[in-house]
């Protein structure tokens, strides 16, 4: 790689690391032109790699440029920041992507950008990269484009036809926070861009038309740059899932940046807070929980226990759950029981009554499950045990508590 390109890569990969909103799950393989196109994901040696919180680690994740006209206070690339600056041409991004893809070091591209000249100009540059990759080089790998909210709907629609996933960052949990810390951004434009993508997805599905951002859209919220609490954050996420059918909301703990302005904190929030938000989000997407249930009596998620256990301890009236009678969604609310285990138990109980040994054979942490269940031959001894005592006994730190379930 030419030295100049390599220097740019150092600057622009570093500048992109604060964006959490990329994951390559959820997109089908591109196969419209058979199995021979460059980078077809059904080829050998291409793998997708995820961190425990779902972040994809096999994408080339870069900014087109970290020059920016805007001065968002929480961002290291803001206009007033003194970071080293660099800018790729679209052709350079294409060259880098293809060369890393051919070496199997990446499975796709995540491309974002600071705003240069205008929103439309910047978006056109991002779209040009995707167009060159798809049309000129028949690239079948994964493409995630960050959408510039103020860009024209036509450009956003073209991006949707080229990319596997689009994202528009909501940035902060409240409109007031965004207005205070990023006054050049416009909340209305962010919603309009999300709606344009949402409508594109719906229209393509209705027509049975060719793909339109088949991995859907995602967004990112920065946690801890303003004083929004978890209650506000989860309700905002819930509205975004409902209004725009987002695939994912990503939560990114604010990282203090060199020469931070006084308007943002000097210290980051606890990383465990970000982790608990991901767990709560997972419960909302996959387990039927509502934000108002998870935070019915408090504004912040507990840091010391996961939100499912916290809900169960707050709602002892629903437990113990009889695994031979309960509805599947109630079984899934048992701490320590994931959906896979619930499906196994449902299948099993079609054949016979579920016994304690059946639960013990599941891949679950038994001492978290047993206080909350009844089986044919088991009922928890301390049916009336106080929630505080139960919480204490279950709250012995163990590595499994860091897993989602
Ligand atoms: S527009 Fe984006 S890159 Fe520019 S300062 Fe704001 S957050 Fe940073």
XYZ file of C-alpha atoms and ligand atoms in Angstrom:
413
model
C 0.000 0.000 0.000
C 1.354 3.411 -0.930
C 2.661 5.321 2.072
C 0.284 8.225 1.548
C -2.710 5.895 1.498
C -1.464 4.082 4.527
C -1.089 7.372 6.456
C -4.628 8.346 5.549
C -5.839 4.954 6.671
C -4.264 5.424 10.099
C -5.999 8.770 10.577
C -9.381 7.833 9.138
C -9.679 4.411 10.747
C -8.863 5.982 14.109
C -11.437 8.702 13.504
C -14.130 6.101 12.801
C -13.617 4.072 15.951
C -16.135 6.081 17.964
C -19.022 4.923 15.810
C -20.625 1.773 17.210
C -23.430 1.468 14.724
C -22.092 -1.266 12.516
C -22.892 -4.926 12.367
C -23.124 -7.183 9.404
C -25.833 -9.480 10.646
C -29.186 -9.605 8.981
C -28.207 -9.180 5.340
C -28.738 -12.005 2.892
C -25.967 -12.978 0.525
C -25.823 -11.231 -2.828
C -26.294 -13.938 -5.367
C -28.168 -12.347 -8.255
C -25.231 -12.894 -10.568
C -24.284 -16.321 -9.402
C -21.503 -17.363 -7.086
C -18.564 -15.943 -8.938
C -18.759 -12.191 -8.275
C -15.991 -10.614 -6.327
C -16.394 -11.092 -2.628
C -19.538 -13.191 -2.704
C -20.144 -14.012 0.938
C -20.745 -17.641 0.146
C -17.116 -17.977 -0.908
C -14.622 -19.757 1.285
C -12.465 -18.083 3.899
C -14.783 -15.169 4.581
C -15.968 -14.943 8.122
C -18.062 -12.677 10.218
C -16.755 -11.946 13.613
C -18.699 -10.319 16.419
C -17.822 -9.033 19.827
C -20.148 -10.164 22.656
C -22.275 -7.014 22.318
C -22.841 -7.718 18.640
C -20.319 -5.394 17.035
C -18.889 -6.699 13.807
C -15.112 -6.804 13.715
C -14.527 -7.842 10.151
C -15.409 -4.661 8.314
C -13.057 -2.018 7.011
C -14.402 0.782 9.171
C -13.276 4.215 8.056
C -14.312 7.764 7.428
C -14.098 9.178 3.938
C -12.785 12.268 5.660
C -12.569 13.629 9.180
C -12.709 17.217 7.982
C -16.067 18.546 9.104
C -17.999 21.777 8.809
C -19.937 21.034 12.000
C -18.822 21.512 15.569
C -20.664 18.836 17.546
C -19.274 19.127 21.060
C -19.026 15.386 21.755
C -17.108 14.591 18.556
C -13.378 14.383 18.104
C -13.744 15.379 14.455
C -15.605 18.599 15.147
C -14.473 21.707 13.301
C -12.699 23.187 16.336
C -10.765 20.008 17.187
C -7.026 19.976 16.525
C -6.798 16.341 15.416
C -4.771 15.479 12.300
C -7.030 15.561 9.255
C -7.113 13.444 6.125
C -9.381 12.730 3.206
C -9.741 9.741 0.903
C -11.025 10.009 -2.616
C -13.853 7.570 -3.368
C -11.457 5.715 -5.678
C -8.963 5.266 -2.828
C -11.653 3.788 -0.580
C -12.604 1.392 -3.364
C -8.970 0.376 -3.869
C -8.468 -0.217 -0.140
C -11.682 -2.189 0.234
C -10.955 -4.429 -2.716
C -7.383 -5.098 -1.736
C -8.294 -5.997 1.872
C -11.250 -8.015 0.697
C -9.122 -10.028 -1.693
C -6.811 -10.853 1.188
C -9.826 -11.954 3.251
C -8.926 -9.546 6.017
C -12.357 -7.935 5.857
C -15.830 -9.027 4.892
C -17.067 -5.607 3.931
C -16.983 -1.865 4.382
C -18.413 0.517 6.941
C -18.110 4.037 5.591
C -18.967 7.277 7.305
C -17.782 10.838 6.832
C -17.468 14.285 8.267
C -19.525 16.830 6.380
C -17.616 18.689 3.690
C -18.946 21.397 1.338
C -22.564 20.328 1.837
C -24.646 17.394 2.972
C -25.513 16.468 -0.617
C -21.893 16.679 -1.762
C -20.766 14.441 1.107
C -23.545 11.918 0.550
C -22.809 11.847 -3.173
C -19.193 10.917 -2.358
C -20.330 8.066 -0.088
C -22.769 6.823 -2.714
C -20.053 7.029 -5.364
C -17.922 4.590 -3.373
C -20.804 2.112 -3.168
C -21.667 2.620 -6.843
C -18.084 1.949 -7.953
C -17.852 -1.123 -5.753
C -21.148 -2.617 -6.853
C -21.348 -1.620 -10.498
C -17.766 -1.298 -11.670
C -16.196 -4.042 -9.563
C -19.215 -6.285 -8.943
C -18.433 -6.265 -5.259
C -20.717 -8.672 -3.375
C -19.352 -7.997 0.069
C -21.138 -6.155 2.829
C -21.541 -2.382 2.624
C -22.802 -0.222 5.463
C -23.117 3.474 4.666
C -23.635 6.168 7.236
C -26.318 8.479 5.918
C -25.945 12.230 6.047
C -29.319 13.333 7.449
C -29.743 16.509 5.383
C -28.908 14.797 2.089
C -31.572 14.672 -0.586
C -34.029 11.737 -0.506
C -32.858 10.712 -4.005
C -29.298 10.173 -2.761
C -30.528 8.307 0.302
C -32.652 6.075 -1.904
C -29.721 5.323 -4.205
C -27.641 4.489 -1.140
C -30.373 2.084 -0.052
C -30.232 0.289 -3.381
C -26.469 -0.194 -3.110
C -25.838 -0.824 0.579
C -26.681 -3.742 2.833
C -27.338 -1.443 5.728
C -27.802 2.286 6.222
C -27.623 4.122 9.492
C -28.532 7.606 10.573
C -27.184 8.514 13.963
C -29.693 9.965 16.389
C -26.569 10.895 18.409
C -28.186 11.967 21.692
C -31.204 10.567 23.527
C -33.143 13.847 23.599
C -33.840 16.565 21.067
C -32.867 19.149 23.680
C -29.492 17.456 24.170
C -28.834 17.436 20.441
C -29.796 21.084 20.115
C -27.462 21.997 22.956
C -24.435 19.933 21.944
C -24.838 19.802 18.169
C -26.725 22.977 17.239
C -25.939 22.606 13.526
C -27.762 19.290 13.412
C -31.459 19.174 12.863
C -33.601 16.642 14.688
C -36.275 16.881 12.004
C -33.770 15.994 9.254
C -32.629 12.928 11.171
C -36.212 11.687 11.422
C -36.889 12.516 7.775
C -33.836 10.521 6.664
C -34.887 7.570 8.840
C -38.361 7.772 7.363
C -37.032 7.849 3.789
C -35.122 4.637 4.478
C -38.081 3.055 6.243
C -40.377 3.849 3.314
C -37.820 2.480 0.853
C -37.689 -0.805 2.767
C -41.502 -1.023 2.948
C -41.956 -0.162 -0.725
C -39.419 -2.771 -1.822
C -41.092 -5.400 0.345
C -44.543 -4.564 -1.029
C -43.440 -4.728 -4.640
C -41.298 -7.784 -4.095
C -38.759 -5.467 -5.680
C -35.010 -5.757 -5.758
C -33.202 -5.278 -2.509
C -33.295 -2.040 -0.616
C -30.902 -1.944 2.336
C -31.743 -5.583 3.179
C -29.945 -5.404 6.503
C -32.290 -2.560 7.462
C -31.269 0.592 9.232
C -29.595 1.205 12.542
C -28.658 4.155 14.675
C -26.334 5.083 17.482
C -26.936 6.924 20.726
C -24.059 8.317 22.705
C -24.430 7.542 26.391
C -23.128 9.867 29.055
C -22.382 12.942 26.925
C -25.469 14.579 28.407
C -27.460 13.882 31.553
C -30.133 11.664 29.936
C -30.980 8.735 32.194
C -31.601 5.132 31.143
C -35.373 5.616 31.326
C -35.162 8.359 28.691
C -32.699 6.359 26.584
C -34.757 3.167 26.488
C -37.986 5.011 25.752
C -36.269 6.800 22.882
C -34.968 3.504 21.539
C -38.437 1.971 21.841
C -39.953 4.822 19.801
C -37.294 4.469 17.123
C -37.942 0.737 16.822
C -41.661 1.438 16.568
C -41.624 4.472 14.268
C -38.931 3.469 11.805
C -38.615 -0.304 12.310
C -34.912 0.045 13.071
C -32.957 -3.194 13.170
C -30.691 -2.023 15.937
C -30.024 0.864 18.246
C -26.379 0.904 19.283
C -25.277 2.489 22.534
C -21.860 4.028 22.665
C -20.414 5.145 25.981
C -19.113 8.676 25.576
C -15.324 8.829 25.359
C -13.837 12.062 26.639
C -11.721 13.582 23.924
C -8.587 15.685 24.068
C -9.307 19.370 24.654
C -12.967 18.639 25.349
C -15.218 21.648 25.539
C -16.743 22.364 28.978
C -20.163 21.355 27.739
C -19.331 17.622 27.827
C -18.165 15.515 30.788
C -14.509 14.907 31.544
C -15.082 11.306 32.575
C -16.748 8.474 30.671
C -19.830 6.711 32.085
C -19.258 3.226 33.550
C -18.844 0.733 30.704
C -21.257 -1.534 32.561
C -23.971 1.053 31.911
C -23.539 0.594 28.167
C -23.638 -3.179 28.678
C -26.865 -3.028 30.726
C -28.480 -0.871 28.034
C -27.580 -3.480 25.410
C -29.115 -6.167 27.611
C -32.299 -4.140 28.127
C -32.469 -3.442 24.390
C -32.098 -7.167 23.706
C -35.029 -7.846 26.046
C -37.168 -5.296 24.203
C -36.342 -6.724 20.772
C -36.476 -10.415 21.534
C -38.325 -11.038 24.781
C -41.378 -8.814 24.585
C -40.340 -6.438 27.360
C -41.374 -2.801 27.189
C -39.142 0.021 28.358
C -41.756 0.979 30.949
C -41.606 -2.518 32.460
C -37.831 -2.578 32.722
C -37.751 0.805 34.403
C -41.141 0.992 36.086
C -39.857 2.106 39.454
C -36.507 3.680 38.694
C -34.732 5.935 36.208
C -31.474 3.954 35.896
C -30.813 0.287 35.201
C -29.032 -1.530 38.008
C -25.362 -1.893 37.306
C -24.848 -4.883 39.590
C -27.530 -7.200 38.176
C -28.874 -7.675 34.668
C -32.238 -6.098 33.773
C -34.087 -9.403 33.430
C -33.118 -10.497 36.929
C -33.922 -7.006 38.236
C -37.409 -7.221 36.699
C -37.988 -10.712 38.141
C -36.942 -9.590 41.619
C -39.288 -6.610 41.375
C -42.162 -8.825 40.209
C -42.074 -11.868 42.421
C -45.849 -12.146 42.048
C -45.255 -13.693 38.576
C -42.961 -16.414 39.937
C -42.290 -19.260 40.268
C -43.241 -20.101 36.678
C -44.560 -23.600 36.107
C -42.551 -24.830 33.126
C -45.213 -27.419 32.344
C -48.017 -24.870 31.976
C -46.672 -21.374 31.327
C -46.892 -19.468 28.056
C -43.559 -19.403 26.203
C -43.138 -15.637 26.632
C -43.565 -15.991 30.389
C -41.023 -18.815 30.459
C -38.644 -16.515 28.596
C -38.931 -14.030 31.456
C -37.310 -16.484 33.863
C -33.812 -15.180 34.665
C -31.198 -17.415 33.087
C -33.563 -18.978 30.528
C -32.898 -17.847 26.964
C -35.162 -18.348 23.971
C -33.257 -21.411 22.792
C -33.828 -23.103 26.138
C -37.496 -22.115 26.102
C -37.970 -23.650 22.663
C -36.308 -26.866 23.831
C -38.580 -27.039 26.859
C -41.694 -26.416 24.754
C -40.727 -29.250 22.434
C -40.024 -31.518 25.352
C -43.292 -30.861 27.108
C -45.209 -31.919 24.021
C -43.856 -35.390 24.767
C -43.845 -35.525 28.556
C -43.790 -33.551 31.799
C -40.682 -31.445 32.389
C -38.537 -32.495 35.339
C -35.715 -30.739 37.153
C -33.123 -32.876 35.376
C -34.387 -31.570 32.026
C -33.664 -28.014 33.113
C -30.280 -29.057 34.469
C -29.372 -30.406 31.044
C -29.974 -27.020 29.397
C -27.055 -24.713 28.808
C -28.115 -22.254 31.492
C -26.877 -21.075 34.870
C -28.953 -23.315 37.082
C -28.763 -21.338 40.299
C -30.212 -18.290 38.534
C -33.091 -20.277 37.088
C -34.160 -22.474 39.995
C -35.552 -19.797 42.359
C -38.025 -18.848 39.646
C -39.389 -22.156 38.305
C -41.586 -25.110 39.162
C -41.230 -28.494 37.452
C -42.950 -31.865 37.888
C -40.593 -32.780 40.732
C -39.241 -29.433 41.909
C -40.492 -26.321 43.648
C -38.098 -23.738 45.086
C -37.593 -24.212 48.802
C -37.716 -20.559 49.718
C -40.930 -19.696 47.879
C -41.290 -16.771 50.211
C -37.665 -15.686 50.254
C -37.308 -11.919 50.252
C -36.209 -10.354 46.987
C -33.364 -8.560 48.754
C -31.997 -11.836 50.124
C -32.424 -13.544 46.764
C -30.696 -10.670 45.024
C -27.804 -10.948 47.463
C -27.468 -14.689 46.950
C -27.601 -14.418 43.158
C -25.300 -11.479 42.954
C -22.031 -13.328 43.279
C -20.033 -12.025 40.337
C -19.456 -14.708 37.785
C -18.275 -14.493 34.194
C -21.623 -15.703 32.850
C -23.293 -12.530 34.080
C -21.522 -10.696 31.326
C -23.145 -12.844 28.687
C -26.457 -11.657 27.308
C -28.190 -14.835 28.453
S -21.278 16.152 11.873
Fe -20.503 14.161 12.488
S -18.289 14.221 12.094
Fe -19.037 16.336 12.056
S -18.689 17.087 14.133
Fe -20.812 16.328 14.053
S -20.682 14.162 14.733
Fe -18.599 14.849 14.202
